[in-house]
């Protein structure tokens, strides 16, 4: 048996005819005359999460402030984080872990780049220009690196025993 198609729409008069710009179907919210299941908006979620900061080869940051928020619309996830730490025992590259959704993985080349709005406590020496981050496909973390002129990114492993970072990122997830 085939499921019955049930649609609820919002209609308005556009000076010459009735228009139906939004429909609610069993697949989600569809816009205008689009009826394709793949185009229906079927998920909206917002909330908080507890991120962590660690080193790629061990250790943790002791976080005394962990203000992390997310909004998920369909497969698109937007995060805003403010993390303060009062102790650092990490080794290896620094990373933020425990993102609320896994980063989309189409192939090994997919990466999402965060915006670092503020950082205090990441020691960027004179050999480097900036601190960058990447969230790679099929992971739930942001890895940080240092950039220098005409060189590959270097591990960002020199962070102070106390500090703060504010990061936002938008990426796609698999579901």
XYZ file of C-alpha atoms in Angstrom:
175
model
C 0.000 0.000 0.000
C 1.136 3.500 -0.767
C 1.077 6.137 1.969
C -1.417 8.903 1.376
C 0.026 12.279 0.450
C -0.992 14.861 2.995
C -0.091 18.492 2.412
C -0.881 21.546 4.454
C 0.002 24.867 2.861
C -0.008 28.564 3.490
C -1.806 30.536 0.794
C -1.734 34.231 0.013
C -3.201 36.452 -2.675
C -0.530 37.979 -4.929
C -2.837 40.505 -6.656
C -3.825 38.102 -9.435
C -4.071 34.587 -8.006
C -3.603 32.489 -4.921
C 0.015 31.510 -4.293
C 1.221 28.656 -2.131
C 4.816 29.544 -1.079
C 5.093 27.068 1.824
C 3.796 23.508 2.086
C 4.091 21.105 4.973
C 4.294 17.548 3.656
C 5.153 14.184 5.188
C 8.760 14.854 4.021
C 9.056 18.227 5.780
C 8.595 21.851 4.728
C 8.636 22.469 0.964
C 8.778 25.869 -0.706
C 6.808 27.172 -3.697
C 5.965 24.356 -6.113
C 8.895 22.099 -5.130
C 7.683 18.623 -4.135
C 11.010 16.720 -4.171
C 11.604 14.817 -0.935
C 15.341 15.657 -1.017
C 14.579 19.414 -1.007
C 12.188 19.357 1.958
C 13.409 20.955 5.168
C 12.927 18.150 7.656
C 15.147 19.037 10.599
C 15.715 22.055 12.841
C 17.475 21.856 16.176
C 19.307 24.186 18.527
C 20.981 23.703 21.863
C 24.170 23.649 23.874
C 27.028 21.170 24.043
C 30.162 20.614 26.114
C 33.307 20.896 24.038
C 36.683 19.758 25.315
C 40.228 20.824 24.462
C 43.026 18.281 24.244
C 46.351 17.509 22.625
C 46.614 15.195 19.630
C 49.001 12.897 21.531
C 47.619 13.374 25.055
C 46.691 15.683 27.874
C 43.790 18.064 28.434
C 42.953 21.665 29.081
C 41.094 22.282 32.354
C 38.164 24.384 31.184
C 36.626 26.828 33.624
C 34.272 28.352 31.006
C 32.578 26.235 28.353
C 29.882 28.186 26.525
C 29.030 26.305 23.357
C 25.889 26.689 21.251
C 24.687 25.052 18.048
C 21.957 25.436 15.450
C 21.268 22.654 12.955
C 19.052 23.326 9.928
C 18.745 20.300 7.690
C 22.337 19.045 7.302
C 23.984 22.434 8.015
C 25.434 22.934 11.505
C 26.557 26.284 12.943
C 28.544 26.386 16.189
C 29.613 29.236 18.444
C 32.092 28.475 21.238
C 33.844 30.363 24.036
C 36.316 28.246 25.985
C 38.529 29.452 28.858
C 41.151 27.278 30.475
C 43.125 27.474 33.712
C 45.523 24.555 33.178
C 47.108 22.859 30.171
C 48.836 19.459 30.191
C 48.607 18.784 26.436
C 51.156 17.285 24.099
C 50.950 17.428 20.327
C 48.658 19.695 18.339
C 45.782 21.400 20.116
C 42.236 20.491 19.190
C 38.659 21.190 20.238
C 36.765 17.917 20.521
C 33.189 16.745 21.179
C 31.518 18.732 18.393
C 27.803 17.853 18.546
C 27.639 16.427 14.978
C 30.176 14.590 12.817
C 31.569 16.623 9.916
C 30.270 15.508 6.494
C 32.549 13.106 4.673
C 32.387 12.971 0.875
C 36.074 12.228 0.520
C 39.294 12.802 2.410
C 39.630 16.343 1.061
C 36.554 17.881 2.740
C 37.401 20.371 5.484
C 35.463 23.144 7.151
C 37.391 26.195 8.335
C 36.439 27.903 11.600
C 36.576 31.605 12.267
C 38.749 32.387 15.268
C 37.264 35.556 16.695
C 39.516 35.873 19.732
C 42.392 33.951 21.223
C 44.564 34.586 24.255
C 47.083 31.956 25.234
C 48.080 30.460 21.889
C 51.746 31.296 21.546
C 52.336 32.310 17.928
C 56.066 32.900 17.508
C 57.538 35.415 15.080
C 58.149 32.657 12.504
C 54.404 32.267 11.950
C 51.703 34.600 10.691
C 48.461 33.187 12.022
C 46.596 30.456 13.844
C 44.177 28.458 11.686
C 41.858 25.540 12.293
C 40.241 22.773 10.272
C 37.436 20.317 10.918
C 38.036 17.333 8.661
C 35.408 15.064 7.163
C 34.139 12.182 9.296
C 35.487 13.750 12.502
C 34.004 15.713 15.382
C 36.921 17.981 16.235
C 38.739 21.126 15.147
C 42.526 20.825 14.800
C 44.667 23.967 15.069
C 47.789 24.787 13.045
C 50.212 27.680 12.555
C 50.887 29.203 9.134
C 54.183 30.632 7.912
C 55.118 32.103 4.544
C 55.795 29.495 1.844
C 55.564 26.547 4.239
C 53.159 23.789 5.121
C 51.009 24.322 8.246
C 52.787 23.464 11.485
C 51.364 21.892 14.637
C 50.107 24.450 17.129
C 51.496 22.883 20.274
C 52.632 25.883 22.298
C 49.643 27.095 24.302
C 49.755 28.827 27.685
C 48.613 27.336 30.959
C 45.632 29.721 30.917
C 43.747 31.486 28.182
C 40.608 31.796 26.111
C 39.473 31.059 22.574
C 36.288 32.083 20.777
C 35.492 30.109 17.649
C 32.586 29.801 15.268
C 32.210 27.310 12.430
C 29.570 26.209 9.955
C 29.795 22.789 8.348
C 27.657 20.030 6.856
C 26.922 16.779 8.613
C 25.871 13.429 7.151
C 22.334 13.447 8.536
